[in-house]
Amino acid sequence: MTRRLSRLFLGLVVSVLAVALTTTLAASPAHAARYANGPATIVNRLTGPFAMNDTIGRFNIVGTDLGVMWDNGRGEILTAFGDTQSFNGWSLLYGELFYWRSNVLLRSTDPYLADGMTFTSHAGRPGHAKRLLKPNVRREVTIIPTAGVAANGKQYMTVMSVKRWDSPGIWTTNWAGLVSSSDNGENWRAVNAFRPNGGGNKKFQMGAFLKVGKTVYYYGTPDGRWGGVYLARVDEKDIEHLGKWQYFSYGRWVPGNPDAATPVMGAPTGELSVQWNDYLGKYISLASQDVGVTLRTADNPWGPWTSGEIVAPSVDPYTGYAPYIHPWSKGSTLYFTYSISIGYQVYLMRLPLRRG
């Protein structure tokens, strides 16, 4: 996100507070198996000038971040991006070099990820990936996608309304909400499933989807990168009805009450993704932390989750954030998108795995 460029360094005080608040509820013993077979490395740059995809010429994308991916159930990967830059002469009248739009979506049918991820189409007119959701600039800075899932023959995203950017790794949301698309991500409408940033709903301002059979799990975090992780679930047919969601609380499921949710992963955790991994035979999660990207594993969606291992240190690549697992990762190699603030672009990363 463009507003993130001024927040490259995390404050020491915030780090100390986050560590103090870290829950050990779901942490595994220190001798737990480690599954990373070396650090994650860059495969290719996906966006921007001279990237493997001509995102400037084909989609009018000069700079962007995130790259939230999910399988649309029809042989495509849908990838939602955050704040997006392009050239527009009118923006110069407002003292801005780049024209800015809040969110865009690209599609991919590329199954061969060893050399990168090729985008094959986009939402929008030819040559321009359109803004999916328009923010109300009187109330919010931007609207950012945080997760996506295919359910009920539709595509769903969770989005967050950003009220303001605060100190490094911290921002404040107005609300989180669910939006849906019936035309493969071309057009989106808001679902009446909003979570104001307060009470139990504060725990679910951002998150990650995991679909197991007909059950949709949602791993929620507060706004920013410093909270714990909470878990909700719902039958996919009821995904649009918040009153039918259940919340994991001290080992049991509580219906309709997000206040009851207790952490399943410790703080500080932000911008996470969760998937089942056939190679390891475990559920896996990647998340942003102040020290880098953390890999966690569990035998069940609700855990217990391991305390995690660092697979991409915060200094390599420098200023990285938001690791989102590619759903088509196979075998002993895990692929994920990763945003790097310097240059403001999205990369595809490779993480070698080993069975513990």
GROMACS .gro file of C-alpha atoms in nm:
model
  356
    1MET     CA    1   0.000   0.000   0.000
    2THR     CA    2   0.133   0.342  -0.089
    3ARG     CA    3   0.067   0.482   0.259
    4ARG     CA    4   0.289   0.209   0.397
    5LEU     CA    5   0.601   0.346   0.239
    6SER     CA    6   0.661   0.578   0.533
    7ARG     CA    7   0.636   0.293   0.783
    8LEU     CA    8   0.934   0.071   0.695
    9PHE     CA    9   1.080   0.036   1.044
   10LEU     CA   10   0.903  -0.116   1.343
   11GLY     CA   11   0.921   0.065   1.676
   12LEU     CA   12   1.109  -0.092   1.964
   13VAL     CA   13   0.838  -0.002   2.212
   14VAL     CA   14   0.571  -0.168   2.000
   15SER     CA   15   0.786  -0.480   1.971
   16VAL     CA   16   0.823  -0.506   2.348
   17LEU     CA   17   0.450  -0.463   2.401
   18ALA     CA   18   0.368  -0.724   2.138
   19VAL     CA   19   0.598  -0.979   2.294
   20ALA     CA   20   0.446  -0.911   2.633
   21LEU     CA   21   0.100  -0.978   2.492
   22THR     CA   22   0.197  -1.294   2.308
   23THR     CA   23  -0.019  -1.586   2.407
   24THR     CA   24   0.133  -1.928   2.462
   25LEU     CA   25  -0.205  -2.097   2.444
   26ALA     CA   26  -0.133  -2.276   2.116
   27ALA     CA   27   0.246  -2.294   2.124
   28SER     CA   28   0.405  -2.635   2.082
   29PRO     CA   29   0.709  -2.765   2.269
   30ALA     CA   30   1.052  -2.631   2.181
   31HIS     CA   31   1.153  -2.969   2.039
   32ALA     CA   32   0.873  -2.964   1.775
   33ALA     CA   33   0.976  -3.069   1.425
   34ARG     CA   34   1.095  -2.801   1.183
   35TYR     CA   35   0.965  -2.819   0.827
   36ALA     CA   36   1.156  -2.548   0.637
   37ASN     CA   37   1.448  -2.689   0.442
   38GLY     CA   38   1.632  -2.361   0.414
   39PRO     CA   39   1.515  -2.001   0.382
   40ALA     CA   40   1.262  -1.874   0.129
   41THR     CA   41   1.409  -1.715  -0.185
   42ILE     CA   42   1.276  -1.495  -0.464
   43VAL     CA   43   1.157  -1.675  -0.777
   44ASN     CA   44   1.056  -1.372  -0.983
   45ARG     CA   45   0.903  -1.028  -0.961
   46LEU     CA   46   0.537  -1.039  -1.066
   47THR     CA   47   0.450  -0.669  -1.100
   48GLY     CA   48   0.595  -0.338  -1.207
   49PRO     CA   49   0.854  -0.220  -1.463
   50PHE     CA   50   1.054  -0.500  -1.628
   51ALA     CA   51   0.871  -0.768  -1.430
   52MET     CA   52   0.793  -1.111  -1.578
   53ASN     CA   53   0.437  -0.985  -1.637
   54ASP     CA   54   0.386  -0.669  -1.839
   55THR     CA   55   0.161  -0.524  -1.571
   56ILE     CA   56   0.210  -0.168  -1.697
   57GLY     CA   57   0.110  -0.236  -2.056
   58ARG     CA   58  -0.155  -0.504  -1.995
   59PHE     CA   59  -0.315  -0.388  -1.670
   60ASN     CA   60  -0.196  -0.026  -1.610
   61ILE     CA   61  -0.030  -0.135  -1.286
   62VAL     CA   62   0.301   0.038  -1.207
   63GLY     CA   63   0.319  -0.048  -0.837
   64THR     CA   64   0.103  -0.251  -0.599
   65ASP     CA   65   0.113  -0.487  -0.301
   66LEU     CA   66  -0.044  -0.793  -0.133
   67GLY     CA   67  -0.146  -1.056  -0.389
   68VAL     CA   68  -0.414  -1.244  -0.193
   69MET     CA   69  -0.469  -1.572  -0.381
   70TRP     CA   70  -0.742  -1.834  -0.390
   71ASP     CA   71  -0.862  -2.108  -0.627
   72ASN     CA   72  -1.188  -2.005  -0.793
   73GLY     CA   73  -1.295  -2.369  -0.833
   74ARG     CA   74  -1.280  -2.344  -1.212
   75GLY     CA   75  -0.911  -2.389  -1.286
   76GLU     CA   76  -0.799  -2.035  -1.212
   77ILE     CA   77  -0.619  -1.853  -0.935
   78LEU     CA   78  -0.773  -1.517  -0.847
   79THR     CA   79  -0.527  -1.266  -0.704
   80ALA     CA   80  -0.644  -0.950  -0.529
   81PHE     CA   81  -0.400  -0.661  -0.479
   82GLY     CA   82  -0.407  -0.365  -0.242
   83ASP     CA   83  -0.342   0.001  -0.316
   84THR     CA   84  -0.233   0.026  -0.679
   85GLN     CA   85  -0.038   0.293  -0.868
   86SER     CA   86  -0.047   0.389  -1.235
   87PHE     CA   87   0.049   0.688  -1.447
   88ASN     CA   88  -0.223   0.946  -1.497
   89GLY     CA   89  -0.152   1.304  -1.600
   90TRP     CA   90  -0.447   1.436  -1.401
   91SER     CA   91  -0.284   1.324  -1.076
   92LEU     CA   92  -0.009   1.583  -1.134
   93LEU     CA   93  -0.268   1.854  -1.078
   94TYR     CA   94  -0.302   1.724  -0.722
   95GLY     CA   95   0.072   1.704  -0.663
   96GLU     CA   96   0.091   1.327  -0.709
   97LEU     CA   97   0.315   1.150  -0.959
   98PHE     CA   98   0.097   0.838  -0.964
   99TYR     CA   99  -0.273   0.788  -0.998
  100TRP     CA  100  -0.389   0.569  -0.710
  101ARG     CA  101  -0.675   0.318  -0.692
  102SER     CA  102  -0.757   0.102  -0.396
  103ASN     CA  103  -0.777  -0.255  -0.521
  104VAL     CA  104  -0.750  -0.463  -0.837
  105LEU     CA  105  -0.778  -0.829  -0.939
  106LEU     CA  106  -0.572  -1.042  -1.178
  107ARG     CA  107  -0.627  -1.404  -1.281
  108SER     CA  108  -0.384  -1.686  -1.356
  109THR     CA  109  -0.402  -2.034  -1.508
  110ASP     CA  110  -0.027  -2.090  -1.478
  111PRO     CA  111   0.043  -2.424  -1.302
  112TYR     CA  112   0.421  -2.408  -1.344
  113LEU     CA  113   0.553  -2.184  -1.070
  114ALA     CA  114   0.924  -2.265  -1.081
  115ASP     CA  115   0.989  -1.960  -1.301
  116GLY     CA  116   0.714  -1.737  -1.161
  117MET     CA  117   0.341  -1.681  -1.199
  118THR     CA  118   0.195  -1.558  -1.528
  119PHE     CA  119  -0.125  -1.354  -1.516
  120THR     CA  120  -0.366  -1.441  -1.796
  121SER     CA  121  -0.655  -1.197  -1.749
  122HIS     CA  122  -0.791  -0.926  -1.523
  123ALA     CA  123  -1.106  -0.757  -1.397
  124GLY     CA  124  -1.162  -0.445  -1.605
  125ARG     CA  125  -1.151  -0.317  -1.958
  126PRO     CA  126  -0.864  -0.413  -2.192
  127GLY     CA  127  -0.538  -0.257  -2.074
  128HIS     CA  128  -0.669  -0.148  -1.734
  129ALA     CA  129  -0.730  -0.347  -1.416
  130LYS     CA  130  -1.018  -0.159  -1.263
  131ARG     CA  131  -1.075  -0.058  -0.904
  132LEU     CA  132  -1.301  -0.324  -0.750
  133LEU     CA  133  -1.434  -0.128  -0.452
  134LYS     CA  134  -1.441   0.249  -0.420
  135PRO     CA  135  -1.361   0.394  -0.077
  136ASN     CA  136  -1.563   0.674   0.075
  137VAL     CA  137  -1.283   0.926   0.115
  138ARG     CA  138  -1.478   1.115   0.382
  139ARG     CA  139  -1.469   0.812   0.610
  140GLU     CA  140  -1.182   0.591   0.498
  141VAL     CA  141  -0.840   0.613   0.339
  142THR     CA  142  -0.880   0.295   0.137
  143ILE     CA  143  -1.049  -0.044   0.117
  144ILE     CA  144  -0.807  -0.337   0.116
  145PRO     CA  145  -0.873  -0.707   0.036
  146THR     CA  146  -0.749  -0.943   0.306
  147ALA     CA  147  -0.870  -1.293   0.205
  148GLY     CA  148  -1.064  -1.479  -0.064
  149VAL     CA  149  -1.254  -1.807  -0.103
  150ALA     CA  150  -1.484  -1.979  -0.351
  151ALA     CA  151  -1.816  -2.093  -0.199
  152ASN     CA  152  -2.174  -2.151  -0.317
  153GLY     CA  153  -2.068  -2.101  -0.677
  154LYS     CA  154  -1.952  -1.747  -0.597
  155GLN     CA  155  -1.630  -1.573  -0.508
  156TYR     CA  156  -1.599  -1.406  -0.169
  157MET     CA  157  -1.346  -1.161  -0.027
  158THR     CA  158  -1.305  -1.009   0.314
  159VAL     CA  159  -1.199  -0.645   0.300
  160MET     CA  160  -1.099  -0.387   0.557
  161SER     CA  161  -1.192  -0.020   0.562
  162VAL     CA  162  -0.878   0.167   0.669
  163LYS     CA  163  -0.955   0.473   0.878
  164ARG     CA  164  -0.592   0.584   0.912
  165TRP     CA  165  -0.232   0.466   0.892
  166ASP     CA  166  -0.067   0.496   1.232
  167SER     CA  167   0.285   0.399   1.344
  168PRO     CA  168   0.489   0.119   1.180
  169GLY     CA  169   0.291  -0.205   1.155
  170ILE     CA  170  -0.017  -0.041   1.306
  171TRP     CA  171  -0.324   0.094   1.134
  172THR     CA  172  -0.683   0.155   1.240
  173THR     CA  173  -0.986   0.016   1.058
  174ASN     CA  174  -1.347   0.132   1.061
  175TRP     CA  175  -1.481  -0.213   0.988
  176ALA     CA  176  -1.421  -0.542   0.810
  177GLY     CA  177  -1.674  -0.676   0.563
  178LEU     CA  178  -1.762  -0.953   0.322
  179VAL     CA  179  -1.810  -0.889  -0.050
  180SER     CA  180  -1.918  -1.132  -0.321
  181SER     CA  181  -1.888  -1.177  -0.696
  182SER     CA  182  -2.105  -1.389  -0.925
  183ASP     CA  183  -1.897  -1.323  -1.237
  184ASN     CA  184  -1.553  -1.457  -1.145
  185GLY     CA  185  -1.432  -1.143  -0.974
  186GLU     CA  186  -1.533  -0.893  -1.241
  187ASN     CA  187  -1.785  -0.710  -1.022
  188TRP     CA  188  -1.829  -0.711  -0.645
  189ARG     CA  189  -2.113  -0.622  -0.411
  190ALA     CA  190  -2.116  -0.579  -0.038
  191VAL     CA  191  -2.281  -0.853   0.165
  192ASN     CA  192  -2.468  -0.749   0.479
  193ALA     CA  193  -2.195  -0.902   0.696
  194PHE     CA  194  -1.999  -0.614   0.845
  195ARG     CA  195  -1.783  -0.632   1.155
  196PRO     CA  196  -1.736  -0.292   1.322
  197ASN     CA  197  -1.395  -0.243   1.481
  198GLY     CA  198  -1.502  -0.299   1.839
  199GLY     CA  199  -1.595  -0.570   2.087
  200GLY     CA  200  -1.541  -0.926   1.968
  201ASN     CA  201  -1.548  -0.819   1.604
  202LYS     CA  202  -1.221  -0.633   1.663
  203LYS     CA  203  -1.057  -0.978   1.657
  204PHE     CA  204  -1.168  -1.030   1.295
  205GLN     CA  205  -1.068  -0.710   1.113
  206MET     CA  206  -0.826  -0.904   0.889
  207GLY     CA  207  -0.770  -1.272   0.830
  208ALA     CA  208  -0.740  -1.582   0.612
  209PHE     CA  209  -0.989  -1.833   0.473
  210LEU     CA  210  -0.948  -2.209   0.482
  211LYS     CA  211  -1.212  -2.434   0.323
  212VAL     CA  212  -1.240  -2.796   0.441
  213GLY     CA  213  -1.524  -2.978   0.268
  214LYS     CA  214  -1.831  -2.758   0.310
  215THR     CA  215  -1.691  -2.579   0.614
  216VAL     CA  216  -1.530  -2.238   0.575
  217TYR     CA  217  -1.283  -2.144   0.850
  218TYR     CA  218  -1.174  -1.786   0.901
  219TYR     CA  219  -0.859  -1.696   1.094
  220GLY     CA  220  -0.904  -1.343   1.221
  221THR     CA  221  -0.664  -1.082   1.353
  222PRO     CA  222  -0.711  -0.726   1.477
  223ASP     CA  223  -0.605  -0.442   1.249
  224GLY     CA  224  -0.229  -0.419   1.201
  225ARG     CA  225   0.040  -0.683   1.253
  226TRP     CA  226   0.054  -0.706   1.633
  227GLY     CA  227  -0.245  -0.913   1.743
  228GLY     CA  228  -0.313  -1.278   1.807
  229VAL     CA  229  -0.513  -1.505   1.575
  230TYR     CA  230  -0.875  -1.610   1.642
  231LEU     CA  231  -1.083  -1.870   1.463
  232ALA     CA  232  -1.439  -1.876   1.331
  233ARG     CA  233  -1.622  -2.123   1.109
  234VAL     CA  234  -1.945  -2.149   0.914
  235ASP     CA  235  -2.111  -2.385   0.667
  236GLU     CA  236  -2.046  -2.239   0.325
  237LYS     CA  237  -2.420  -2.203   0.253
  238ASP     CA  238  -2.443  -1.967   0.553
  239ILE     CA  239  -2.129  -1.763   0.486
  240GLU     CA  240  -2.328  -1.442   0.432
  241HIS     CA  241  -2.509  -1.472   0.768
  242LEU     CA  242  -2.285  -1.365   1.058
  243GLY     CA  243  -2.538  -1.490   1.311
  244LYS     CA  244  -2.468  -1.848   1.199
  245TRP     CA  245  -2.091  -1.829   1.246
  246GLN     CA  246  -1.926  -2.017   1.533
  247TYR     CA  247  -1.618  -1.909   1.730
  248PHE     CA  248  -1.347  -2.128   1.879
  249SER     CA  249  -1.328  -2.063   2.252
  250TYR     CA  250  -1.111  -2.265   2.492
  251GLY     CA  251  -1.147  -2.582   2.287
  252ARG     CA  252  -1.517  -2.559   2.203
  253TRP     CA  253  -1.730  -2.387   1.942
  254VAL     CA  254  -1.956  -2.104   2.056
  255PRO     CA  255  -2.231  -1.990   1.814
  256GLY     CA  256  -2.291  -1.627   1.727
  257ASN     CA  257  -2.056  -1.464   1.978
  258PRO     CA  258  -1.719  -1.330   1.855
  259ASP     CA  259  -1.651  -1.200   2.208
  260ALA     CA  260  -1.596  -1.563   2.313
  261ALA     CA  261  -1.314  -1.628   2.064
  262THR     CA  262  -0.977  -1.713   2.221
  263PRO     CA  263  -0.638  -1.712   2.042
  264VAL     CA  264  -0.529  -2.013   1.838
  265MET     CA  265  -0.198  -1.851   1.736
  266GLY     CA  266   0.007  -1.606   1.937
  267ALA     CA  267   0.087  -1.241   1.885
  268PRO     CA  268   0.241  -1.065   1.705
  269THR     CA  269   0.086  -1.202   1.387
  270GLY     CA  270  -0.044  -1.022   1.080
  271GLU     CA  271  -0.137  -1.070   0.714
  272LEU     CA  272  -0.152  -1.447   0.736
  273SER     CA  273  -0.256  -1.725   0.499
  274VAL     CA  274  -0.357  -2.082   0.587
  275GLN     CA  275  -0.379  -2.398   0.375
  276TRP     CA  276  -0.366  -2.776   0.389
  277ASN     CA  277  -0.031  -2.910   0.267
  278ASP     CA  278  -0.035  -3.261   0.116
  279TYR     CA  279   0.341  -3.304   0.130
  280LEU     CA  280   0.365  -3.242   0.505
  281GLY     CA  281   0.023  -3.386   0.580
  282LYS     CA  282  -0.049  -3.082   0.795
  283TYR     CA  283  -0.224  -2.749   0.794
  284ILE     CA  284   0.025  -2.470   0.742
  285SER     CA  285   0.025  -2.096   0.797
  286LEU     CA  286   0.252  -1.816   0.683
  287ALA     CA  287   0.232  -1.478   0.855
  288SER     CA  288   0.410  -1.145   0.892
  289GLN     CA  289   0.597  -1.081   1.215
  290ASP     CA  290   0.848  -0.812   1.310
  291VAL     CA  291   1.128  -1.068   1.270
  292GLY     CA  292   1.012  -1.192   0.930
  293VAL     CA  293   0.782  -1.457   0.784
  294THR     CA  294   0.676  -1.730   1.028
  295LEU     CA  295   0.576  -2.083   0.924
  296ARG     CA  296   0.340  -2.263   1.162
  297THR     CA  297   0.187  -2.611   1.135
  298ALA     CA  298  -0.103  -2.800   1.294
  299ASP     CA  299  -0.284  -3.132   1.260
  300ASN     CA  300  -0.627  -2.969   1.284
  301PRO     CA  301  -0.758  -2.631   1.164
  302TRP     CA  302  -0.799  -2.520   1.528
  303GLY     CA  303  -0.456  -2.644   1.631
  304PRO     CA  304  -0.268  -2.667   1.846
  305TRP     CA  305  -0.047  -2.461   1.618
  306THR     CA  306   0.330  -2.462   1.656
  307SER     CA  307   0.497  -2.148   1.781
  308GLY     CA  308   0.657  -2.121   1.437
  309GLU     CA  309   0.990  -2.094   1.261
  310ILE     CA  310   1.130  -1.800   1.065
  311VAL     CA  311   1.150  -1.882   0.694
  312ALA     CA  312   1.220  -1.533   0.553
  313PRO     CA  313   1.409  -1.299   0.789
  314SER     CA  314   1.292  -0.939   0.791
  315VAL     CA  315   1.624  -0.830   0.637
  316ASP     CA  316   1.613  -1.076   0.344
  317PRO     CA  317   1.435  -0.955   0.142
  318TYR     CA  318   1.433  -0.622   0.320
  319THR     CA  319   1.098  -0.448   0.392
  320GLY     CA  320   0.894  -0.758   0.303
  321TYR     CA  321   0.543  -0.828   0.430
  322ALA     CA  322   0.217  -1.017   0.357
  323PRO     CA  323   0.309  -1.379   0.265
  324TYR     CA  324   0.013  -1.540   0.086
  325ILE     CA  325   0.040  -1.909  -0.002
  326HIS     CA  326  -0.022  -2.011  -0.363
  327PRO     CA  327  -0.304  -2.271  -0.357
  328TRP     CA  328  -0.138  -2.481  -0.628
  329SER     CA  329   0.189  -2.538  -0.443
  330LYS     CA  330   0.279  -2.906  -0.479
  331GLY     CA  331   0.535  -3.145  -0.335
  332SER     CA  332   0.828  -3.024  -0.132
  333THR     CA  333   0.813  -2.666  -0.259
  334LEU     CA  334   0.584  -2.401  -0.115
  335TYR     CA  335   0.522  -2.089  -0.321
  336PHE     CA  336   0.384  -1.762  -0.188
  337THR     CA  337   0.345  -1.399  -0.289
  338TYR     CA  338   0.541  -1.143  -0.091
  339SER     CA  339   0.525  -0.764  -0.098
  340ILE     CA  340   0.838  -0.552  -0.071
  341SER     CA  341   0.801  -0.185   0.023
  342ILE     CA  342   1.121  -0.072  -0.150
  343GLY     CA  343   0.998  -0.042  -0.507
  344TYR     CA  344   0.644  -0.127  -0.395
  345GLN     CA  345   0.603  -0.453  -0.588
  346VAL     CA  346   0.487  -0.813  -0.541
  347TYR     CA  347   0.720  -1.110  -0.579
  348LEU     CA  348   0.675  -1.485  -0.595
  349MET     CA  349   0.879  -1.667  -0.332
  350ARG     CA  350   0.991  -2.030  -0.304
  351LEU     CA  351   1.024  -2.219   0.027
  352PRO     CA  352   1.170  -2.572   0.028
  353LEU     CA  353   1.003  -2.807   0.275
  354ARG     CA  354   1.111  -3.125   0.448
  355ARG     CA  355   0.914  -3.382   0.641
  356GLY     CA  356   0.992  -3.368   1.010
   0.00000   0.00000   0.00000
